Tab-separated table of C-alpha atoms and ligand atoms in Angstrom:
chain	number	residue	atom	x	y	z
A	7	MET	CA	5.283	-63.883	22.378
A	8	LYS	CA	9.029	-63.607	23.049
A	9	GLN	CA	10.069	-61.023	25.616
A	10	MET	CA	11.230	-57.800	23.992
A	11	HIS	CA	13.652	-55.314	25.509
A	12	ASN	CA	12.909	-51.789	24.357
A	13	PHE	CA	15.949	-49.479	24.131
A	14	ASN	CA	14.417	-46.944	21.750
A	15	ALA	CA	15.790	-43.404	22.060
A	16	GLY	CA	12.391	-41.710	21.747
A	17	PRO	CA	9.556	-42.224	21.697
A	18	CYS	CA	10.573	-44.856	24.150
A	19	VAL	CA	9.470	-47.432	26.665
A	20	LEU	CA	6.761	-46.316	29.126
A	21	PRO	CA	5.774	-47.816	32.460
A	22	ARG	CA	3.408	-50.735	31.738
A	23	GLU	CA	0.788	-49.425	34.150
A	24	ALA	CA	0.737	-46.004	32.443
A	25	VAL	CA	-0.030	-47.724	29.146
A	26	GLU	CA	-2.719	-49.904	30.748
A	27	SER	CA	-4.526	-46.970	32.362
A	28	ALA	CA	-4.337	-45.028	29.086
A	29	ILE	CA	-6.055	-47.929	27.323
A	30	GLU	CA	-8.779	-47.964	29.968
A	31	ALA	CA	-9.196	-44.167	29.840
A	32	ILE	CA	-9.627	-44.261	26.063
A	33	ARG	CA	-12.574	-46.608	26.651
A	34	ASN	CA	-13.982	-44.853	29.671
A	35	PHE	CA	-12.473	-41.685	31.082
A	36	ASP	CA	-12.963	-41.037	34.793
A	37	ASN	CA	-16.136	-43.178	34.910
A	38	THR	CA	-17.948	-40.818	32.553
A	39	GLY	CA	-18.815	-43.572	30.092
A	40	ILE	CA	-17.033	-41.473	27.456
A	41	GLY	CA	-13.496	-41.987	26.218
A	42	LEU	CA	-10.522	-39.720	26.924
A	43	LEU	CA	-10.162	-38.885	23.232
A	44	GLU	CA	-13.783	-37.775	23.000
A	45	ILE	CA	-14.308	-35.586	26.065
A	46	SER	CA	-14.173	-31.801	26.221
A	47	HIS	CA	-11.015	-30.467	27.794
A	48	ARG	CA	-13.266	-28.167	29.801
A	49	THR	CA	-14.873	-31.000	31.751
A	50	PRO	CA	-14.091	-30.961	35.499
A	51	GLY	CA	-12.523	-34.440	35.272
A	52	TRP	CA	-10.015	-33.137	32.773
A	53	GLU	CA	-9.301	-29.958	34.704
A	54	ARG	CA	-8.463	-32.203	37.637
A	55	ILE	CA	-5.977	-34.208	35.520
A	56	MET	CA	-4.311	-30.950	34.391
A	57	ALA	CA	-4.032	-29.692	37.964
A	58	GLU	CA	-2.754	-33.035	39.254
A	59	THR	CA	-0.175	-33.271	36.475
A	60	GLU	CA	1.200	-29.852	37.378
A	61	GLN	CA	1.154	-30.833	41.048
A	62	LEU	CA	3.133	-34.002	40.302
A	63	TRP	CA	5.764	-31.958	38.474
A	64	ARG	CA	5.995	-29.521	41.383
A	65	GLU	CA	6.227	-32.268	43.953
A	66	LEU	CA	8.692	-34.515	42.127
A	67	LEU	CA	11.119	-31.747	41.166
A	68	ASN	CA	10.433	-29.534	44.161
A	69	ILE	CA	9.574	-26.605	41.870
A	70	PRO	CA	9.381	-23.296	43.762
A	71	GLU	CA	6.295	-21.048	43.751
A	72	GLU	CA	7.824	-18.432	41.482
A	73	TYR	CA	8.006	-20.884	38.596
A	74	GLU	CA	5.201	-21.769	36.195
A	75	VAL	CA	4.846	-25.250	34.731
A	76	LEU	CA	3.383	-25.321	31.220
A	77	PHE	CA	2.351	-28.143	28.897
A	78	LEU	CA	2.509	-27.089	25.267
A	79	GLY	CA	2.559	-28.546	21.775
A	80	GLY	CA	5.267	-28.455	19.136
A	81	GLY	CA	7.996	-30.509	20.785
A	82	ALA	CA	11.344	-29.340	22.102
A	83	SER	CA	12.171	-28.146	18.576
A	84	THR	CA	9.474	-25.466	18.853
A	85	GLN	CA	11.014	-24.309	22.127
A	86	PHE	CA	14.238	-23.712	20.189
A	87	PHE	CA	12.579	-20.523	18.902
A	88	HIS	CA	10.026	-19.864	21.684
A	89	VAL	CA	12.870	-19.464	24.175
A	90	PRO	CA	14.799	-16.745	22.290
A	91	ALA	CA	11.558	-15.038	21.212
A	92	ASN	CA	10.645	-14.607	24.879
A	93	LEU	CA	14.088	-14.087	26.437
A	94	LEU	CA	16.596	-12.775	23.907
A	95	ASN	CA	16.988	-9.021	23.662
A	96	LYS	CA	20.490	-8.609	22.271
A	97	LYS	CA	22.633	-11.673	22.745
A	98	ALA	CA	22.390	-15.253	23.903
A	99	ALA	CA	25.127	-17.759	24.740
A	100	TYR	CA	24.961	-21.450	23.811
A	101	LEU	CA	27.012	-24.486	24.752
A	102	GLN	CA	27.225	-26.681	21.665
A	103	THR	CA	27.299	-30.261	22.858
A	104	GLY	CA	25.455	-31.929	19.994
A	105	VAL	CA	23.180	-31.383	17.036
A	106	TRP	CA	20.166	-30.576	19.229
A	107	ALA	CA	22.183	-27.804	20.877
A	108	LYS	CA	23.332	-26.618	17.454
A	109	LYS	CA	19.768	-26.550	16.177
A	110	ALA	CA	18.673	-24.579	19.233
A	111	ALA	CA	21.414	-21.990	18.609
A	112	LYS	CA	20.431	-21.730	14.954
A	113	GLU	CA	16.892	-20.693	15.862
A	114	ALA	CA	18.141	-18.114	18.370
A	115	LYS	CA	19.986	-16.339	15.535
A	116	PHE	CA	16.604	-15.177	14.201
A	117	TYR	CA	16.300	-13.001	17.290
A	118	GLY	CA	19.749	-11.618	18.020
A	119	ASP	CA	23.439	-12.378	18.401
A	120	VAL	CA	24.434	-15.851	19.417
A	121	GLU	CA	27.756	-16.648	21.027
A	122	ILE	CA	28.816	-20.296	20.953
A	123	VAL	CA	30.703	-20.388	24.229
A	124	ALA	CA	32.288	-23.769	23.542
A	125	SER	CA	31.687	-26.718	21.264
A	126	SER	CA	32.690	-30.373	21.196
A	127	GLU	CA	31.952	-30.731	17.494
A	128	ASP	CA	35.715	-31.243	16.874
A	129	LYS	CA	35.432	-34.747	18.358
A	130	ASN	CA	31.930	-35.571	17.159
A	131	TYR	CA	30.451	-34.418	20.489
A	132	THR	CA	31.998	-37.241	22.491
A	133	TYR	CA	32.680	-34.975	25.461
A	134	ILE	CA	31.308	-31.978	27.349
A	135	PRO	CA	33.517	-28.873	26.941
A	136	LYS	CA	35.080	-27.675	30.211
A	137	ASN	CA	36.609	-24.400	31.365
A	138	PHE	CA	34.461	-22.118	29.262
A	139	THR	CA	33.526	-18.595	30.262
A	140	ILE	CA	29.885	-17.614	30.287
A	141	PRO	CA	29.546	-14.033	28.979
A	142	THR	CA	27.825	-11.853	31.557
A	143	ASP	CA	26.418	-9.535	28.890
A	144	ALA	CA	24.237	-12.260	27.347
A	145	ASP	CA	20.537	-12.502	28.162
A	146	TYR	CA	20.836	-16.209	28.929
A	147	PHE	CA	23.091	-19.245	28.661
A	148	HIS	CA	21.589	-22.313	26.985
A	149	ILE	CA	22.710	-25.874	27.692
A	150	THR	CA	21.501	-29.329	26.657
A	151	THR	CA	21.853	-31.425	29.795
A	152	ASN	CA	21.736	-34.794	28.064
A	153	ASN	CA	22.977	-35.320	24.540
A	154	THR	CA	20.696	-38.097	23.404
A	155	ILE	CA	22.571	-38.922	20.207
A	156	TYR	CA	26.115	-39.043	21.647
A	157	GLY	CA	25.498	-40.300	25.169
A	158	THR	CA	27.076	-37.420	27.087
A	159	GLU	CA	25.451	-35.654	30.001
A	160	ILE	CA	25.839	-32.639	32.272
A	161	ARG	CA	24.677	-34.393	35.407
A	162	TYR	CA	24.808	-31.493	37.825
A	163	ASP	CA	23.190	-28.093	38.157
A	164	MET	CA	25.822	-25.546	37.241
A	165	ASP	CA	26.316	-22.128	38.747
A	166	CYS	CA	25.630	-19.525	36.115
A	167	PRO	CA	26.038	-15.742	36.458
A	168	ILE	CA	23.169	-15.108	34.010
A	169	ASN	CA	19.824	-16.793	33.332
A	170	LEU	CA	20.414	-20.480	32.712
A	171	VAL	CA	18.154	-22.219	30.175
A	172	ALA	CA	18.245	-25.993	29.765
A	173	ASP	CA	16.908	-28.433	27.214
A	174	MET	CA	16.288	-31.441	29.470
A	175	SER	CA	14.350	-33.476	26.909
A	176	SER	CA	16.173	-36.712	27.584
A	177	ASP	CA	17.099	-36.590	31.264
A	178	ILE	CA	14.285	-34.744	33.020
A	179	MET	CA	13.053	-36.743	36.049
A	180	SER	CA	16.103	-39.019	35.873
A	181	ARG	CA	17.679	-37.316	38.902
A	182	PRO	CA	16.870	-34.563	41.401
A	183	VAL	CA	17.313	-31.112	39.823
A	184	ASP	CA	17.897	-27.851	41.674
A	185	VAL	CA	15.286	-25.912	39.695
A	186	LYS	CA	16.291	-22.619	41.370
A	187	LYS	CA	19.521	-22.628	39.357
A	188	TYR	CA	17.583	-22.350	36.100
A	189	ALA	CA	15.502	-19.564	34.599
A	190	LEU	CA	13.827	-21.993	32.218
A	191	ILE	CA	13.803	-25.751	31.642
A	192	TYR	CA	12.069	-27.364	28.690
A	193	GLY	CA	11.823	-30.591	26.769
A	194	GLY	CA	9.713	-32.984	24.775
A	195	ALA	CA	7.981	-35.565	26.983
A	196	GLN	CA	8.683	-38.551	24.763
A	197	LYS	CA	12.107	-39.442	26.137
A	198	ASN	CA	11.487	-39.822	29.821
A	199	VAL	CA	8.095	-38.575	30.982
A	200	GLY	CA	5.473	-39.674	28.485
A	201	PRO	CA	4.567	-40.100	24.837
A	202	ALA	CA	5.188	-37.663	21.982
A	203	GLY	CA	2.816	-34.720	21.715
A	204	VAL	CA	3.416	-32.684	24.845
A	205	THR	CA	6.297	-30.356	25.714
A	206	PHE	CA	7.025	-29.200	29.248
A	207	VAL	CA	8.260	-25.709	30.098
A	208	ILE	CA	9.247	-24.710	33.627
A	209	VAL	CA	9.841	-20.973	33.713
A	210	ARG	CA	10.583	-18.435	36.423
A	211	LYS	CA	7.933	-15.786	35.957
A	212	ASP	CA	10.199	-12.762	36.426
A	213	VAL	CA	12.196	-13.490	33.244
A	214	LEU	CA	9.114	-12.947	31.063
A	215	GLY	CA	7.939	-9.698	29.525
A	216	LYS	CA	11.438	-8.244	29.223
A	217	VAL	CA	11.880	-8.353	25.445
A	218	GLU	CA	10.982	-5.377	23.289
A	219	ARG	CA	9.642	-7.255	20.277
A	220	PRO	CA	5.937	-7.970	19.940
A	221	LEU	CA	5.202	-11.678	20.297
A	222	GLN	CA	2.635	-13.773	18.517
A	223	THR	CA	-0.068	-14.884	20.928
A	224	MET	CA	0.917	-18.559	20.885
A	225	VAL	CA	4.642	-17.792	21.183
A	226	ASP	CA	4.245	-15.632	24.302
A	227	TYR	CA	4.551	-17.882	27.381
A	228	ARG	CA	2.298	-15.498	29.280
A	229	THR	CA	-0.608	-16.548	27.060
A	230	HIS	CA	-0.286	-20.106	28.335
A	231	ILE	CA	0.089	-19.032	31.941
A	232	GLY	CA	-3.183	-17.129	31.573
A	233	THR	CA	-4.891	-15.328	34.397
A	234	GLU	CA	-6.876	-18.170	35.943
A	235	ALA	CA	-5.338	-21.380	37.225
A	236	LYS	CA	-7.957	-23.516	35.498
A	237	ASN	CA	-6.969	-22.078	32.125
A	238	LYS	CA	-3.268	-22.729	32.490
A	239	SER	CA	-1.874	-24.509	29.410
A	240	MET	CA	-5.430	-24.452	28.054
A	241	PHE	CA	-5.404	-21.304	25.948
A	242	ASN	CA	-6.050	-23.639	23.067
A	243	THR	CA	-6.871	-27.351	23.060
A	244	PRO	CA	-4.135	-29.135	24.983
A	245	PRO	CA	-2.763	-32.500	23.821
A	246	VAL	CA	-5.040	-34.413	26.191
A	247	PHE	CA	-3.861	-37.908	25.394
A	248	ALA	CA	-0.161	-37.104	25.800
A	249	ILE	CA	-0.826	-35.207	29.027
A	250	PHE	CA	-2.884	-38.079	30.407
A	251	VAL	CA	-0.102	-40.590	29.767
A	252	MET	CA	2.406	-38.149	31.289
A	253	HIS	CA	0.140	-37.925	34.361
A	254	GLU	CA	0.146	-41.704	34.694
A	255	THR	CA	3.910	-41.883	34.094
A	256	LEU	CA	4.599	-39.337	36.833
A	257	LYS	CA	2.266	-41.181	39.220
A	258	TRP	CA	4.477	-44.208	38.596
A	259	VAL	CA	7.655	-42.174	39.229
A	260	LYS	CA	6.170	-41.019	42.520
A	261	LYS	CA	5.108	-44.518	43.517
A	262	MET	CA	8.593	-45.820	42.759
A	263	GLY	CA	10.082	-43.325	45.217
A	264	GLY	CA	10.466	-40.151	43.150
A	265	VAL	CA	13.499	-38.779	41.360
A	266	GLU	CA	15.997	-39.909	44.021
A	267	ALA	CA	14.872	-43.487	43.470
A	268	MET	CA	14.937	-42.978	39.687
A	269	ASN	CA	18.504	-41.694	39.925
A	270	LYS	CA	19.576	-44.717	41.959
A	271	ARG	CA	17.921	-47.101	39.495
A	272	ASN	CA	19.377	-45.293	36.485
A	273	VAL	CA	22.899	-45.238	37.903
A	274	GLU	CA	22.625	-48.940	38.658
A	275	LYS	CA	21.507	-49.746	35.101
A	276	ALA	CA	24.116	-47.487	33.476
A	277	THR	CA	26.931	-48.826	35.654
A	278	LEU	CA	26.035	-52.387	34.786
A	279	LEU	CA	26.084	-51.655	31.062
A	280	TYR	CA	29.202	-49.441	31.026
A	281	ASN	CA	31.073	-52.026	33.106
A	282	GLU	CA	30.277	-54.640	30.495
A	283	ILE	CA	31.331	-52.340	27.624
A	284	ASP	CA	34.652	-51.680	29.396
A	285	ARG	CA	35.183	-55.356	30.236
A	286	ASN	CA	34.105	-56.884	26.935
A	287	SER	CA	36.996	-56.939	24.425
A	288	MET	CA	34.632	-56.736	21.458
A	289	PHE	CA	33.080	-53.343	22.322
A	290	VAL	CA	34.199	-49.807	23.164
A	291	GLY	CA	32.235	-46.874	24.524
A	292	THR	CA	32.224	-43.720	22.377
A	293	ALA	CA	31.771	-40.998	25.032
A	294	GLU	CA	34.494	-39.675	27.358
A	295	LYS	CA	34.143	-41.659	30.576
A	296	GLU	CA	33.686	-38.651	32.844
A	297	ASP	CA	30.869	-37.315	30.652
A	298	ARG	CA	28.964	-40.548	30.137
A	299	SER	CA	25.192	-40.295	30.153
A	300	ILE	CA	23.078	-42.481	32.419
A	301	MET	CA	20.263	-42.293	29.855
A	302	ASN	CA	21.834	-43.121	26.476
A	303	VAL	CA	24.719	-45.561	26.357
A	304	CYS	CA	26.661	-45.427	23.068
A	305	PHE	CA	29.170	-48.065	22.006
A	306	VAL	CA	30.762	-49.492	18.864
A	307	MET	CA	32.629	-52.659	17.944
A	308	ALA	CA	36.329	-52.569	18.895
A	309	ASP	CA	38.579	-51.981	15.836
A	310	LYS	CA	39.576	-55.625	15.699
A	311	TYR	CA	35.931	-56.710	15.463
A	312	LYS	CA	34.517	-54.038	13.146
A	313	ASP	CA	33.377	-56.699	10.676
A	314	LYS	CA	31.180	-58.281	13.381
A	315	GLU	CA	28.808	-55.347	13.715
A	316	ALA	CA	26.043	-56.784	11.545
A	317	ASP	CA	26.413	-60.165	13.279
A	318	PHE	CA	26.000	-58.639	16.708
A	319	MET	CA	23.002	-56.637	15.543
A	320	ALA	CA	21.385	-59.792	14.212
A	321	TYR	CA	22.181	-61.737	17.389
A	322	ALA	CA	20.858	-58.942	19.617
A	323	LYS	CA	17.654	-58.888	17.608
A	324	GLU	CA	17.330	-62.627	18.107
A	325	CYS	CA	17.708	-62.043	21.858
A	326	GLY	CA	14.774	-59.581	21.791
A	327	MET	CA	16.753	-56.306	21.815
A	328	VAL	CA	14.852	-53.462	20.152
A	329	GLY	CA	16.128	-50.011	19.178
A	330	ILE	CA	19.836	-50.483	19.856
A	331	LYS	CA	21.068	-49.270	16.490
A	332	GLY	CA	23.226	-46.183	17.040
A	333	HIS	CA	22.304	-42.834	15.510
A	334	ARG	CA	23.752	-42.548	11.990
A	335	SER	CA	26.149	-39.803	13.083
A	336	VAL	CA	27.782	-42.069	15.696
A	337	GLY	CA	27.233	-45.543	14.267
A	338	GLY	CA	27.426	-48.740	16.271
A	339	PHE	CA	24.914	-49.111	19.060
A	340	ARG	CA	22.961	-46.999	21.484
A	341	ALA	CA	20.947	-48.363	24.359
A	342	SER	CA	18.560	-45.781	25.772
A	343	ILE	CA	17.855	-46.802	29.327
A	344	TYR	CA	15.341	-44.203	30.452
A	345	ASN	CA	13.407	-44.355	33.739
A	346	ALA	CA	10.895	-46.945	32.570
A	347	CYS	CA	13.505	-49.303	31.124
A	348	PRO	CA	13.664	-52.184	33.622
A	349	LEU	CA	16.920	-53.478	35.087
A	350	GLU	CA	16.048	-56.889	33.595
A	351	SER	CA	16.337	-55.428	30.082
A	352	VAL	CA	19.835	-54.118	30.809
A	353	GLN	CA	20.777	-57.478	32.346
A	354	ALA	CA	19.502	-59.196	29.211
A	355	LEU	CA	21.579	-56.892	26.976
A	356	VAL	CA	24.694	-57.520	29.067
A	357	LYS	CA	24.149	-61.269	28.821
A	358	CYS	CA	23.658	-60.959	25.075
A	359	MET	CA	27.023	-59.108	24.791
A	360	GLN	CA	28.740	-61.737	26.933
A	361	ASP	CA	27.317	-64.634	24.974
A	362	PHE	CA	28.301	-62.962	21.708
A	363	GLU	CA	31.854	-62.506	22.954
A	364	ALA	CA	32.069	-66.135	24.073
A	365	ALA	CA	30.891	-67.362	20.675
A	366	ASN	CA	32.935	-64.998	18.467
A	367	LYS	CA	36.179	-64.011	20.115
B	580	PLP	C1	14.677	-35.479	20.987
B	580	PLP	C2	15.326	-34.232	21.408
B	580	PLP	C3	14.909	-32.977	20.934
B	580	PLP	C4	13.809	-32.821	19.909
B	580	PLP	O1	12.591	-33.048	20.507
B	580	PLP	P1	11.214	-32.913	19.687
B	580	PLP	O2	10.216	-32.981	20.790
B	580	PLP	O3	11.172	-34.066	18.746
B	580	PLP	O4	11.227	-31.614	18.984
B	580	PLP	C5	15.525	-31.852	21.425
B	580	PLP	N1	16.516	-31.935	22.328
B	580	PLP	C6	16.959	-33.128	22.796
B	580	PLP	C7	18.049	-33.156	23.805
B	580	PLP	C8	16.370	-34.303	22.350
B	580	PLP	O5	16.795	-35.486	22.814
């Protein structure tokens, strides 16, 4: 079989060893003779996986005691309304850096006033707005740290005078994060920490229980925190398969040297690819340089070569590139180079761009 290079935006490439141990666990979980998909989530072996997974999160991101780490269903899109349900009393502030951010703000409007502090919609979200003022009378300020579709990223932990909430779906575990600067961090696992099916929520306990509205049992984060450690994130049946693969993925992150090492690797991969985009006369990057994401690299054909787009796509496919078609709202190409994407894949893409230039310029 020809070697494939997986640049899918999500679900995306996983560490090979996480996939291999998932296959084994489906056959025989924890030497029980029974498969992972067929065990009770109340078995001690599973409770150990849950506890270890939380521990890995705490260790890798250095999550302080006063924060809870939850694994829920419903994807990041469900958090778009869980967050305001739990935290919004009167008003929330949102930074609109893409359609995910816009969708998050839309759901918050069911619960109160929403102030869009700044938006980059005027330039199709190709940059991160600067010099905005965060209203101090809002209950929280919501940001999307990595804009998966447009390839822009807020790659630092900002100072915020009110509770800071972040959708980190597509850059969690790609760099060290100062968790203390956030009241709540959430995201779907399928971009950088596992397969689809599990959503992570890291929440500082003291922000909960402050809203006046009654909450449905499943919407209230406190339900999932529970009163006993062994029941955490197990109020109802947890997505065991997705959590298991996340556990294996985080073990790999740890083995590779943790989030510092991931950051170094990711910067190296992104630099290599952006350098080629900037050097190669046939391509141009779509995001403002200073806001470029290290996770999703978006580029299009240069004006002069617009008619070559289909040719490059076909050539890239021939070279084993998978998932590089850009999102329909940006066009062109997008290479998602998450943690588990190997440097060799980025090198192969760069070579493919160079060879295409040599043959077509
Ligand atoms: C993919 C994505 C989402 C949506 O995640 P689901 O888990 O599919 O609901 C939300 N925010 C960002 C930044 C994303 O990349």
